[in-house]
Every structure is written in structure tokens, then in C-alpha cells.
Coordinates of C-alpha atoms in Angstrom, one line a residue:
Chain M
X1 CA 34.9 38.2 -13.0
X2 CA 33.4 38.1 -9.6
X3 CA 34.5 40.5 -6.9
X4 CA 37.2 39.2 -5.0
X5 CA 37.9 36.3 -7.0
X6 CA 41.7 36.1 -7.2
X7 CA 43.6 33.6 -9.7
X8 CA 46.8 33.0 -10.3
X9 CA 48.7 30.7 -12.6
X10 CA 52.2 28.9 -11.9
X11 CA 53.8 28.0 -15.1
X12 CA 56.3 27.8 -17.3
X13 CA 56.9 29.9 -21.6
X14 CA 57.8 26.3 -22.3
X15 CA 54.9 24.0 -21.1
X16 CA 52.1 23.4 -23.4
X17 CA 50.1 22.3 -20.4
X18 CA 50.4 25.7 -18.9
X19 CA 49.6 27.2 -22.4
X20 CA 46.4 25.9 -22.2
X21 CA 45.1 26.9 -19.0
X22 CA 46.6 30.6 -20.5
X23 CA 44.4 30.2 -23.6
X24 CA 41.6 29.0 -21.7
X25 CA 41.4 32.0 -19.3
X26 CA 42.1 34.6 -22.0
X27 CA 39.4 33.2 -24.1
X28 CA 36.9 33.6 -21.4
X29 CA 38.3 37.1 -20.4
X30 CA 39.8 35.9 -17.1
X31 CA 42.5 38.1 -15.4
X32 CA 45.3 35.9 -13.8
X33 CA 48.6 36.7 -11.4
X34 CA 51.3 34.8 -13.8
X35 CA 54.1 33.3 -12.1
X36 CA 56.9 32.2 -14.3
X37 CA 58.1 28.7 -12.3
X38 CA 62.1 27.8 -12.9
X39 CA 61.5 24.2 -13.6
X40 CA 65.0 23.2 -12.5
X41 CA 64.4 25.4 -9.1
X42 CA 60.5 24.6 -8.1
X43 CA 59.4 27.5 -5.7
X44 CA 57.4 26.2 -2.5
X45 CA 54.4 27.4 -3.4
X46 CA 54.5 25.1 -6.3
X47 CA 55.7 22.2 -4.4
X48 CA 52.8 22.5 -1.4
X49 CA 50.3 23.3 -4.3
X50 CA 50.9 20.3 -6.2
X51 CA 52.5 17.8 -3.9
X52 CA 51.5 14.8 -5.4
X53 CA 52.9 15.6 -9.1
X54 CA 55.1 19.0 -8.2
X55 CA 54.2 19.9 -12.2
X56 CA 52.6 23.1 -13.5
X57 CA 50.9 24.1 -14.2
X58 CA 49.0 25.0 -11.2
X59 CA 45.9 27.6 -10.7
X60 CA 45.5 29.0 -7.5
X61 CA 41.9 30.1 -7.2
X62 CA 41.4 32.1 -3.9
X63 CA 44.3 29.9 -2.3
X64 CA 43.1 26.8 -3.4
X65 CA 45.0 24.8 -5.8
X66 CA 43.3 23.0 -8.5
X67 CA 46.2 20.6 -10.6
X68 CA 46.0 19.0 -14.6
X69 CA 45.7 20.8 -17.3
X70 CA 42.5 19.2 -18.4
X71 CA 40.9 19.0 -15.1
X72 CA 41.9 22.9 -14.7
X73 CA 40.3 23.4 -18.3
X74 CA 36.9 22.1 -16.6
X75 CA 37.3 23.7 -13.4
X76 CA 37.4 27.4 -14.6
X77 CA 34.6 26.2 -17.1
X78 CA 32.3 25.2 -14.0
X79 CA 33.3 27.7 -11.3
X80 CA 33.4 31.0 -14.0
X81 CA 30.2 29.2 -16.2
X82 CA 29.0 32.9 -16.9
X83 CA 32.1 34.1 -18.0
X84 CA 32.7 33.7 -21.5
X85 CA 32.5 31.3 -24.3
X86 CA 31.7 27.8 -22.1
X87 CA 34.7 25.3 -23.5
X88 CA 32.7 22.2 -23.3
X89 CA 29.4 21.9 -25.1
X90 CA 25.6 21.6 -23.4
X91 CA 25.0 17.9 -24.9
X92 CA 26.0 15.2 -22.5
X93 CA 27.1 12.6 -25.6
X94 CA 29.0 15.6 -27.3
X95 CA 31.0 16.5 -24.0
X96 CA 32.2 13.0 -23.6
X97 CA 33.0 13.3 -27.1
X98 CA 35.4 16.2 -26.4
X99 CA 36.8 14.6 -23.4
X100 CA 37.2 11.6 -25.4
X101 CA 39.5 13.8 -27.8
X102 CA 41.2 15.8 -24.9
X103 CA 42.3 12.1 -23.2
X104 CA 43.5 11.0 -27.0
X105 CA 45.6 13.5 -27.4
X106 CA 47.7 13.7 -24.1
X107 CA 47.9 9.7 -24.6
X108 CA 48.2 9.0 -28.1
X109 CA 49.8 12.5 -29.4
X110 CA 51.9 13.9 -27.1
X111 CA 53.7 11.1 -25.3
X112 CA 54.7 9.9 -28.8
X113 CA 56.0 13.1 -30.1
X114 CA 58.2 14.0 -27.1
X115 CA 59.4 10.6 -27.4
X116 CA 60.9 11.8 -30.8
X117 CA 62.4 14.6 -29.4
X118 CA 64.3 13.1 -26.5
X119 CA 64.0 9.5 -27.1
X120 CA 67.8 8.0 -26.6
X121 CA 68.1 6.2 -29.5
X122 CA 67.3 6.8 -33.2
X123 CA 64.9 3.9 -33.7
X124 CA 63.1 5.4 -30.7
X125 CA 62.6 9.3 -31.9
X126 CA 61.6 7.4 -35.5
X127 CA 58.8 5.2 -33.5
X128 CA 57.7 8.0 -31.3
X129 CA 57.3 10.0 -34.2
X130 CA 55.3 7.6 -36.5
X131 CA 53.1 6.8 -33.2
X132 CA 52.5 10.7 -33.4
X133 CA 51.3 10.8 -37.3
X134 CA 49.3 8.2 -36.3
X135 CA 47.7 9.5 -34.0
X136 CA 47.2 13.1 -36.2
X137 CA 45.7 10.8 -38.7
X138 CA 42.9 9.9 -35.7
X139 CA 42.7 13.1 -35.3
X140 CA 41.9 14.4 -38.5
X141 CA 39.0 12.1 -38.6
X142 CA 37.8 13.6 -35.0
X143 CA 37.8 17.1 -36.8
X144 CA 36.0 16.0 -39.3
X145 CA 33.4 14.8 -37.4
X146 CA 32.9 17.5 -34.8
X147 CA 33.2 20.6 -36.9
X148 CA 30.3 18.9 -39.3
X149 CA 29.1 22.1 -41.2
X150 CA 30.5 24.4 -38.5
X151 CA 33.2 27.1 -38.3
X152 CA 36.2 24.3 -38.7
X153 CA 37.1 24.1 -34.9
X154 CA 36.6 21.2 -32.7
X155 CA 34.1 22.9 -30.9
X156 CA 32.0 24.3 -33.8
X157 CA 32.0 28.0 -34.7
X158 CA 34.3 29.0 -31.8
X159 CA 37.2 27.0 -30.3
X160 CA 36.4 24.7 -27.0
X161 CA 38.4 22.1 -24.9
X162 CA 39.5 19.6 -28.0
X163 CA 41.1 22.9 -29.6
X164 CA 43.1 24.3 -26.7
X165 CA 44.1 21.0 -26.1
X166 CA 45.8 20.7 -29.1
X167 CA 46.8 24.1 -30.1
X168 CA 48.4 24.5 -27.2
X169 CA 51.1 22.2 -28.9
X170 CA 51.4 24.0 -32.2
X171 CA 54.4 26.0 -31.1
X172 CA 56.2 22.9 -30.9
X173 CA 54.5 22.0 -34.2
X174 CA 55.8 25.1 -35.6
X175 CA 59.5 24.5 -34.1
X176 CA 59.8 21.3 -35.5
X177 CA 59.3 22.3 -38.6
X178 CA 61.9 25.0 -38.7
X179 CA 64.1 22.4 -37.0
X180 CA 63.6 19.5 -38.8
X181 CA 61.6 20.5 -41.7
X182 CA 59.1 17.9 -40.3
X183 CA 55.5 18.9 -40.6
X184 CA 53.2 17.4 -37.9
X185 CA 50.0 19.1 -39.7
X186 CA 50.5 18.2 -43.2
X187 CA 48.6 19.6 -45.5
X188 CA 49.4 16.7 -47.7
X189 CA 48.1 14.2 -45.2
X190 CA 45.6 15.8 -43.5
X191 CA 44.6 18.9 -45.0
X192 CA 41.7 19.3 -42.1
X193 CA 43.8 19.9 -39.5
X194 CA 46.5 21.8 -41.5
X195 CA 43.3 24.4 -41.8
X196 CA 42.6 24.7 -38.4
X197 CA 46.4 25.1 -37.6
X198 CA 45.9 28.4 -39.6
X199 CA 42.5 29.0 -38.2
X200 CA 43.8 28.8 -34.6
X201 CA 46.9 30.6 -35.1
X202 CA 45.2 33.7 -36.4
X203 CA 42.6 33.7 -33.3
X204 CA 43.4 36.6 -31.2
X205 CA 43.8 34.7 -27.7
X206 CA 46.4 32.6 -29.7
X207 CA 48.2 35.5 -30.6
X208 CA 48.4 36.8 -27.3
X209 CA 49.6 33.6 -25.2
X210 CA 51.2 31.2 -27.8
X211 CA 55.1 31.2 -26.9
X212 CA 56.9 33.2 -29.9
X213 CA 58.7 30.1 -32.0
X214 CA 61.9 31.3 -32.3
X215 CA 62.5 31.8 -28.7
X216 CA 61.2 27.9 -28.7
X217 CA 63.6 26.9 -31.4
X218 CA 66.8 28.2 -29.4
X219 CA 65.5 26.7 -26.5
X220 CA 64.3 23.1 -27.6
X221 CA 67.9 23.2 -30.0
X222 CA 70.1 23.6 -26.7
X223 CA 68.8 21.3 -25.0
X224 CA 68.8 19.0 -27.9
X225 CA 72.8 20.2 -27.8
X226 CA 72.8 19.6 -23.7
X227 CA 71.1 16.4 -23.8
X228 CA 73.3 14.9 -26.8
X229 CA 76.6 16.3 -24.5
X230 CA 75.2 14.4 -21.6
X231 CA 74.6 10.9 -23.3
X232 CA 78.5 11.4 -25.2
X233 CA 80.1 11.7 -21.7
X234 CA 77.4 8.8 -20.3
X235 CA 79.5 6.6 -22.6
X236 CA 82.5 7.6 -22.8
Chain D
X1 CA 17.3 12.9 -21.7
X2 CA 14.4 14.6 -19.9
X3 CA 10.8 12.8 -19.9
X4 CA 10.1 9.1 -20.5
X5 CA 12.8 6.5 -20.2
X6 CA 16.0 6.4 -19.9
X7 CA 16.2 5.3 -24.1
X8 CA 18.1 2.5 -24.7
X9 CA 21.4 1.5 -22.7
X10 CA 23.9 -1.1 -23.8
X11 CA 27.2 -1.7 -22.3
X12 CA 29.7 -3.9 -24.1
X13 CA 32.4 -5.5 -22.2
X14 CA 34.2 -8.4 -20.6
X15 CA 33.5 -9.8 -17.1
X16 CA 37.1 -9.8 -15.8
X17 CA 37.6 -5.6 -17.1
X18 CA 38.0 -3.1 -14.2
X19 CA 37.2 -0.6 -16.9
X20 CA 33.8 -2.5 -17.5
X21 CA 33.3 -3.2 -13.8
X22 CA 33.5 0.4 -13.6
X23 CA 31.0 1.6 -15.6
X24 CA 28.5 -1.5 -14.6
X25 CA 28.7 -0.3 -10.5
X26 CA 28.2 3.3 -11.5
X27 CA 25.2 1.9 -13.2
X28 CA 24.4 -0.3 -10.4
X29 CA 24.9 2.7 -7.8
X30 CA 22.3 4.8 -10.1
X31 CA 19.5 2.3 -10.4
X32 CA 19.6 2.7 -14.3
X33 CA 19.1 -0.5 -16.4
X34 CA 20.7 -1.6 -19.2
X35 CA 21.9 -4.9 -21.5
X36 CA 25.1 -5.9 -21.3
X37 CA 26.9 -7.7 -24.1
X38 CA 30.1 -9.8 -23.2
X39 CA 32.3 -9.6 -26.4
X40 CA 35.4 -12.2 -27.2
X41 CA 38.2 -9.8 -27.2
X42 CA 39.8 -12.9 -29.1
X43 CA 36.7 -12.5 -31.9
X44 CA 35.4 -8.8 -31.7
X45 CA 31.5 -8.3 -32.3
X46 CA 31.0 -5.9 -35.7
X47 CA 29.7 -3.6 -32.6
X48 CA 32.4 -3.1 -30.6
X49 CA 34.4 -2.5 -34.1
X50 CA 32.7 0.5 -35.3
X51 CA 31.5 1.5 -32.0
X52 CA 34.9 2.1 -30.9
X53 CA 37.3 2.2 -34.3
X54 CA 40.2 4.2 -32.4
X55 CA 40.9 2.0 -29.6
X56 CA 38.6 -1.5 -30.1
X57 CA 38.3 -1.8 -26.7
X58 CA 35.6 -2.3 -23.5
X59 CA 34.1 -0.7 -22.3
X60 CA 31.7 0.9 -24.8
X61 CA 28.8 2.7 -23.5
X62 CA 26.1 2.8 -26.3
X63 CA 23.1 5.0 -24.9
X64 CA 20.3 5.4 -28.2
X65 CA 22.6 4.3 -30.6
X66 CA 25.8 6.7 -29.8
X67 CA 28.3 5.1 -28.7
X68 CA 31.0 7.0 -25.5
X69 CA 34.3 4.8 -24.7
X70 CA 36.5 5.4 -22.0
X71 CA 36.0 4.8 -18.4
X72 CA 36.6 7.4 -17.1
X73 CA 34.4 9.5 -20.5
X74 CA 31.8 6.8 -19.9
X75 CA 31.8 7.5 -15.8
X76 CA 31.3 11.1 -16.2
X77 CA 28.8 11.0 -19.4
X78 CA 26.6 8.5 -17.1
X79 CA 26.7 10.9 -14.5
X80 CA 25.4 13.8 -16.9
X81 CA 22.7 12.1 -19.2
X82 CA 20.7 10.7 -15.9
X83 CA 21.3 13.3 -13.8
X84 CA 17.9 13.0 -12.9
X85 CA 18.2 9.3 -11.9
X86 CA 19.9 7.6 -8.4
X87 CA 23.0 9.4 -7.0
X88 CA 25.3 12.3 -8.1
X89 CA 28.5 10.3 -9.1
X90 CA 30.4 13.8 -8.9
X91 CA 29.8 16.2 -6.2
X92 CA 28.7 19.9 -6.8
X93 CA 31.3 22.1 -5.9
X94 CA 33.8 23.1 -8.7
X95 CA 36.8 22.4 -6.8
X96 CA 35.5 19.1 -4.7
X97 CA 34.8 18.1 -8.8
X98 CA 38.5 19.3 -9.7
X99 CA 39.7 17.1 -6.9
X100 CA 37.5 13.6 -7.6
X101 CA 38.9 14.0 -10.8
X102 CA 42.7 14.4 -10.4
X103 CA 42.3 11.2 -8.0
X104 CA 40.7 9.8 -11.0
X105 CA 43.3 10.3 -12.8
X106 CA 46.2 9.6 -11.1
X107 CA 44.2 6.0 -10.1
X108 CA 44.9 5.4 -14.0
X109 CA 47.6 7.5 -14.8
X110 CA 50.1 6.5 -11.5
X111 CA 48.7 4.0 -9.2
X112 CA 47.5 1.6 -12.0
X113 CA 50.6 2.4 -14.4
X114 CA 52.8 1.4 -11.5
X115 CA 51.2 -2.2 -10.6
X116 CA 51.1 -2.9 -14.1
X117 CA 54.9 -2.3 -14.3
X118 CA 55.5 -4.2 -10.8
X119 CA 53.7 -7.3 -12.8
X120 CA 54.6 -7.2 -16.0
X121 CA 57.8 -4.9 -15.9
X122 CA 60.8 -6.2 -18.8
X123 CA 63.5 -6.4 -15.8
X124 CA 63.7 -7.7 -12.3
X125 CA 64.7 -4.1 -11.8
X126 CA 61.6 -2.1 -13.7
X127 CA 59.3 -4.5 -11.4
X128 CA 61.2 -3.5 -8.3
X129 CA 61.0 0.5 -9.9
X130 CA 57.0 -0.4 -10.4
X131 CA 56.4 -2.2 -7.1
X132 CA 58.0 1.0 -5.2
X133 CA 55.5 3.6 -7.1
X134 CA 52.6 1.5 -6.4
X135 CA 53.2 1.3 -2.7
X136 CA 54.0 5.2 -2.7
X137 CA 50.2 5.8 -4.9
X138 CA 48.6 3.5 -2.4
X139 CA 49.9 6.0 0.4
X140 CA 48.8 8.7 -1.4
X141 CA 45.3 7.4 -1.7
X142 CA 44.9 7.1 1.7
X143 CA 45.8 10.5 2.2
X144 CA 43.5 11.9 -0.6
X145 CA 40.6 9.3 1.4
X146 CA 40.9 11.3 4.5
X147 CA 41.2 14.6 2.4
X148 CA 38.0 13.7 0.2
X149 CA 35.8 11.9 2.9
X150 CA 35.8 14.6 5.8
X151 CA 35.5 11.5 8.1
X152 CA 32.5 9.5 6.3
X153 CA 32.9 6.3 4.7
X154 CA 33.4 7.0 1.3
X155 CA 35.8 9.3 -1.2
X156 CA 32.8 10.8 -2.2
X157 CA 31.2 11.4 1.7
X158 CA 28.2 9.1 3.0
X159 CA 27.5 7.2 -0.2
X160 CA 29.9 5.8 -2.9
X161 CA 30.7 8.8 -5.9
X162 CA 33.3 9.3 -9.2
X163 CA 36.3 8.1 -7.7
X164 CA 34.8 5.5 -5.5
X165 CA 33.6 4.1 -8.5
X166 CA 37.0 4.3 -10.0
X167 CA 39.1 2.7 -7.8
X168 CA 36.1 0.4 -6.9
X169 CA 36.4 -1.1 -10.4
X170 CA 39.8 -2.3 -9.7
X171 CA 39.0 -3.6 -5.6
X172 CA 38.5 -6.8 -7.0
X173 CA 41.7 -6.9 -8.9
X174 CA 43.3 -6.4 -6.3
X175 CA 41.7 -9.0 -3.8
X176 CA 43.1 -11.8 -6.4
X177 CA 46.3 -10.4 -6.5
X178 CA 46.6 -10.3 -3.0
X179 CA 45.3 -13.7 -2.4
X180 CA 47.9 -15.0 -5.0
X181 CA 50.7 -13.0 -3.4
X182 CA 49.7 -14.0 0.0
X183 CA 49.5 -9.8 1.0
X184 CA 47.3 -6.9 1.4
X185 CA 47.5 -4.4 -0.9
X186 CA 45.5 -1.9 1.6
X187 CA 47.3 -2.7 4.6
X188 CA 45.2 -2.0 7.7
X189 CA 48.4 -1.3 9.9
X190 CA 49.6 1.3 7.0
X191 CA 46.7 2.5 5.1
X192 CA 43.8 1.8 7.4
X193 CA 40.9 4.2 6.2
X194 CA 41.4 2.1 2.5
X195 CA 41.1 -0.9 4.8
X196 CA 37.8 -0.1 6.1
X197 CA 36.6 1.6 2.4
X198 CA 37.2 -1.1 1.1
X199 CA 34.6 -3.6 3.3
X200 CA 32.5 -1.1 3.5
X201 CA 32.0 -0.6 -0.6
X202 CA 32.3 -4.7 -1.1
X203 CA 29.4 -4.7 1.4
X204 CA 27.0 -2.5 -0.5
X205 CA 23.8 -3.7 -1.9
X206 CA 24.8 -2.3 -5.6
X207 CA 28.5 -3.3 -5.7
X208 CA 27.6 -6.6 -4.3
X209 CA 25.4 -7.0 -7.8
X210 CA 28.0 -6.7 -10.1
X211 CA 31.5 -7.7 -8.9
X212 CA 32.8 -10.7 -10.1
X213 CA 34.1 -13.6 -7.6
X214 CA 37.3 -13.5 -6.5
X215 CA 38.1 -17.0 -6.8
X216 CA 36.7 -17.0 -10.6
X217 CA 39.5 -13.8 -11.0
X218 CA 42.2 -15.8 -9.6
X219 CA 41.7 -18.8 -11.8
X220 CA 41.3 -16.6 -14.9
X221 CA 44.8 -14.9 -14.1
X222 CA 46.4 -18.2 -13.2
X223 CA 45.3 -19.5 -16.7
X224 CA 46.5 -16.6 -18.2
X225 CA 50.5 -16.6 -16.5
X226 CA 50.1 -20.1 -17.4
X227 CA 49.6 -19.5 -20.5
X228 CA 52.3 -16.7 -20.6
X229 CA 54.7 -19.1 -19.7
X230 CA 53.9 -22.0 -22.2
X231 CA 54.0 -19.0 -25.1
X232 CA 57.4 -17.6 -23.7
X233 CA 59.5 -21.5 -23.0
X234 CA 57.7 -22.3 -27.0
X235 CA 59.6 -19.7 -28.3
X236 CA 62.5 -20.4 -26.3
X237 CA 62.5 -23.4 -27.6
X238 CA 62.0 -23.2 -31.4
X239 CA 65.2 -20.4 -30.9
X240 CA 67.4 -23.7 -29.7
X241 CA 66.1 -25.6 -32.5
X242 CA 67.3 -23.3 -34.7
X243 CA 70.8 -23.4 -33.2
X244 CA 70.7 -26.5 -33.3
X245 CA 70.1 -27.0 -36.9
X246 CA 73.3 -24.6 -37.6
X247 CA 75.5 -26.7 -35.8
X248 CA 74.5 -30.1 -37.7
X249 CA 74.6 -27.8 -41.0
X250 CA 78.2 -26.7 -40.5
X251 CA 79.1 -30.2 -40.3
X252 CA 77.4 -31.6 -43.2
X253 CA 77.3 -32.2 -47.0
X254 CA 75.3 -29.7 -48.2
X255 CA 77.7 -27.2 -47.1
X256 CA 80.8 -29.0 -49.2
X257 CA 81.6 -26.4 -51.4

């Protein structure tokens, strides 16, 4: 890194958004001031940082906040391009291919499957998680196509943008599981990207920022517990 | 994309898109040239189908055969393969591009999400909800207009760039809609450096070629609410005539047991 470049990172163990900008600093050797936001209790650096959304996460590259998980994926791949791995490819039609992917999935993937965690009604989580496999399916095919005769990842022999997109969300993918048996990767229904779940997961910068899944699963099943107490007393 | 040419560019689209309108000013703005297809989103070409197979929609860039959908995708891909060609569409600087981009995005993401709620919201009370967000984005443009311009005319300085583009695509939306509400979306009293943006990028040369005519917008969404209407009172109706029917059933023969 640069002398006298100074980074620092406001997020949050549970956000998968903040996961990625983790994943995508360790993977190209980046060293980063972590600060651990309290969702329910913003801190004012957080809120003057990002005053339009007040989300992480939130980098903070010499004092200048850059917001978005996907826009803050780009960003440290343009300002730090000799640092590294590069995340998005050289080929103008195969980076609008990634960012194509990297859209899809925030649309068509995650809204979906939070739906089914925290949607209020059972119809609701059932759609939002259909939506979800749905979009896996799409997504499957997307692997398929960009890891052609390569090392298996979106981005070819090494991981890129498409990849820390998603894996970002496999320790949710991973919690689910153990909470609901439900398998988002299914090796039955798309055996591609239950093979790059195992891939990722045994990458090194995975290792090191991927939240640990029990700590996940205790979390996600309070507030499962929380929110179900809240809607009881709504009606009663 | 170096050397002769730019290859072959075709856009696929519909004249009323702000997605397509998009992509067809940043075009403009670059001086590249390229054949545009409308499609019949009631009757989609075999194109657009296997061009775009996730989402079936316009606009689909298709530059030598490959095809890139997604505004925004297609804005910045434009912007990469002729970078040689016109105007930069996005600046330089790695955080002046972080910013043109989150405006991008929020255009989509929370300015446009909002007014589509505010018109086409379930409840009296989710187009209130939508109507409030839209006005509160709007503010927040023109805060990120002074932030971005530095004083010059434009988001992206002297001359029109990314999120110019962006929002650009949807400034003749909003001219209908206002003419049919009888209000001004960017208020010069409250929001007066969109005000003057927005002349100034309906007066250039480029945008100028491409946008659509106001009037020809408003008649298109007129037609469209009307036809809204006639779809939602039909139903309407056929669920009275099915009421109906039970009520003359339960008083005759056929139910004599």
C-alpha cells in the first residue's frame, strides 16, 4: 500500500455487504482500521459519512467516504489498481458482464431471500424464497458461462467481483441450512454453484473474514425469536 | 476496440424507455453511431429474447454481436469500449467515479423506486409514503448537483457525464408528468440548480437529437391509465356478474334438491 494511505472500514460481523468490502481488501493485501458499528446505535462518524443511506458499510479512505458495497468493490479496484489481484477483468464486454452479475444478485438474490427470513407472513417467506432459487438457477447458468474452461470461479482462475459478491452471503447460506435444513446451493439443483461454495469456502481470504456460522445461527435464531414476540403482542 | 471502426453497434429498445433514452444520449453525447431497433414489448423480436434471456427487457446494447443489458451496465460499458471516441462519460478520479456512481444508483434505486410508488402505489397511503420519498430524493439531488458540479453546469462539470446521462434519461418523464399534474418536479424556488440543469441539458445539441416530444409522452401515458382503467372497471365488473348469477341460482330450480 502507498505511504500514508489510511483506510478504515465501518461495519458490522452481520452485514454481508460489509463482508465483501473485507474480502475484497484482504484479497488484495489491503490493511484497514475496522470499526465494529452497533446497528441499533449508529456512531456519528457513520451517520456524516453516509448521510444519505446511514448504512455500512462505509470506507474511509484518507477521510473521504466512499458508500455501496459494489461501488466500494470498484473504488479500491481503481484507486489501489497495483495492489493485488484486479477484481474486475481487462475486457470492456466481460466487465459489464460481471457488473451485470453483481446488479443480479443484490436484485434478484438477496432481496428475495431476506424476504424469507423476515417476511410477515408464511406465504411471503415461501415466495421470497422460491424468487431466491430462482434466481440461483440464473445464476448457475452465469457460472457456467464465465468460468468456461477456467479455475471454476466467476472470475476465471482466481475469484473477482461476481464471487465476493456472492460469497459474501454463504454464511447465511450456511445458517440456513443448519436452521432450516434448506440448502440454497444444491448440489442436486445446481451442482455448479454447490462446487464453487466449496471452492470459495476453502480460499484463505474466506477463511479469514467469513463470520463463524454458529455465532450467525444464534444470532439470526434470536431475532427470529424477537421478531416472532413482537408481531404476537402487535396482535394481541 | 482499438484501430478501425467502432464494429458494429445496435441498440434495441422502445421510444418511450428512460433506460433506452439513456443509453441513446450517451451515444449521442459520444458521437458514436449505431442502428437502433424499436421492438413490440407486446411481440418480442427472437433478438431481444436470446440477447437478454434473464430479464427480456430494453435496452440491449449489442456491440459485434455480444450483447450488455442494463442501463446503467450498458452506460458504463459504452463509456469503456470507445474510450477513445467523444467525451469521458465518467470522470477520472477514483473517488469523483465512486461518487457519479452512488448518484447513479440511488437515481434508480431511491429517487425512481419512490415516484414509481407515488404513481402506482396499492394504497392511497403507500402513494402518499412514495410521493414523500420522491420529494426528499429530489432534495437530495440537488444537494449532490452542487456537491458534483463545483459551480459548472453539469453533474459531471462543464459538459454532460454518467449521471447526467442518468437522470437525463428520465427529464422527459418527468416533463409529462408534470404537465399532467400541473407541477414542477424541479422546483426552481426549492431545487433551483436542477432547475437550471435541466434547460441547460434539454438545450444541448446531442440531447436535443434524441429525446422524445413531450406531448407524444403525455398522450402515450394517458392511453396507457386509460387503458388501466378500462382493464381494472372489466374486471370489476365480470366479479358483479358473478354475484349476480349466485343470487338468481339460490332462487331457482336447479338448486331444488
Amino acid at each position: 500500500m502507498a505511504g500514508g494511505d489510511e483506510l478504515k472500514l465501518l461495519g458490522s460481523w452481520l452485514s454481508p455487504f460489509a463482508t465483501r468490502v473485507k474480502l475484497a481488501l484482504a484479497l488484495k493485501g489491503l490493511s484497514y482500521a475496522e470499526v465494529e458499528e452497533d446497528l441499533c446505535n449508529k456512531s456519528e462518524l457513520l451517520l456524516r459519512s453516509n448521510p444519505v443511506h446511514k448504512k455500512v458499510p462505509v470506507l474511509i479512505h484518507n477521510g473521504v467516504p466512499v458508500c455501496e458495497s459494489v461501488i466500494i468493490m470498484q473504488y479500491i479496484d481503481e484507486a489501489f489498481a497495483g495492489a493485488g489481484p484486479s477484481l474486475l477483468p481487462l475486457d470492456p464486454h466481460e466487465r459489464a458482464v460481471a457488473r451485470f452479475w453483481a446488479s443480479y444478485i443484490d436484485e434478484k438474490l438477496v432481496i428475495p431471500w431476506v424476504r424469507s427470513f423476515r417476511g410477515t407472513t408464511e406465504e411471503e417467506k415461501s415466495e421470497g424464497l422460491k424468487q431466491a432459487f430462482a434466481a440461483v438457477e440464473n445464476l448457475e447458468g452465469a457460472l457456467r458461462e464465465c468460468s468456461k474452461g477456467k479455475g471454476g470461479f466467476f472470475g476465471g482462475d482466481g475469484i473477482g467481483l461476481v464471487d465476493i459478491t456472492l460469497g459474501s452471503l454463504l454464511t447465511w447460506a450456511h445458517a440456513a441450512e443448519v436452521m432450516s435444513g434448506t440448502r440454497i446451493f444444491d448440489p442436486a439443483r445446481t451442482p455448479l454453484l454447490a462446487a464453487w461454495m466449496v471452492r470459495f469456502d476453502e480460499l484463505d481470504v474466506a477463511k479469514a473474514v467469513l463470520p463463524d456460522v454458529g455465532r450467525m445461527v444464534e444470532f439470526k435464531t434470536k431475532q427470529a425469536r424477537a421478531l416472532a414476540a413482537a408481531r404476537a403482542s402487535d396482535s394481541k | 476496440m482499438a484501430g478501425g471502426g467502432n464494429g458494429e453497434v445496435k441498440l434495441l429498445g422502445t421510444w418511450s424507455s428512460p433506460f433506452v433514452l439513456r443509453v441513446r444520449l450517451a451515444l449521442s453525447l459520444k458521437g458514436v453511431s449505431y442502428e437502433y431497433v424499436e421492438e413490440d414489448l407486446k411481440s418480442k423480436s427472437q433478438l431481444l429474447l436470446e440477447s437478454n434471456p434473464v430479464y427480456t427487457k430494453v435496452p440491449v446494447l449489442i456491440h459485434d454481436g455480444k450483447p450488455v443489458c442494463e442501463s446503467l451496465v450498458i452506460l458504463q460499458y459504452i463509456d469503456e469500449a470507445f474510450a477513445g471516441i467523444g467525451p469521458s462519460l465518467l470522470p477520472e478520479d477514483p473517488h469523483d467515479r465512486a461518487v457519479a456512481r452512488f448518484w447513479a444508483a440511488y437515481i434508480d434505486g431511491t429517487f425512481l423506486k419512490a415516484s414509481g410508488q407515488a404513481s402506482s402505489g396499492k394504497t392511497e397511503e403507500e402513494k402518499a409514503e412514495g410521493k414523500k420519498h420522491a420529494a426528499a430524493a429530489v432534495d437530495n439531488l440537488e444537494g449532490a448537483l452542487k456537491e458534483c458540479s463545483k459551480g459548472k453546469p453539469f453533474f459531471g462539470g462543464d459538459s454532460p457525464g454518467y449521471v447526467d446521462v442518468v437522470l437525463g434519461g428520465v427529464l422527459v418523464w418527468l416533463h409529462a408528468g408534470d404537465e399532467m399534474k400541473g407541477v414542477k418536479t424541479f422546483d426552481p424556488a426549492t431545487t433551483p440548480l436542477l432547475a437550471v440543469w435541466a434547460e441547460s441539458f434539454d438545450a444541448l445539441d446531442a440531447v436535443e437529437a434524441v429525446m422524445p416530444d413531450v406531448s407524444k409522452l403525455v398522450e402515450f401515458a394517458m392511453a396507457w391509465i386509460a387503458q388501466a382503467a378500462a382493464t381494472a372497471a372489466a374486471a370489476a365488473a365480470a366479479t358483479k356478474g358473478v354475484f349476480g348469477s349466485r343470487t338468481k341460482w339460490n332462487g331457482t330450480e336447479p338448486f331444488r334438491v
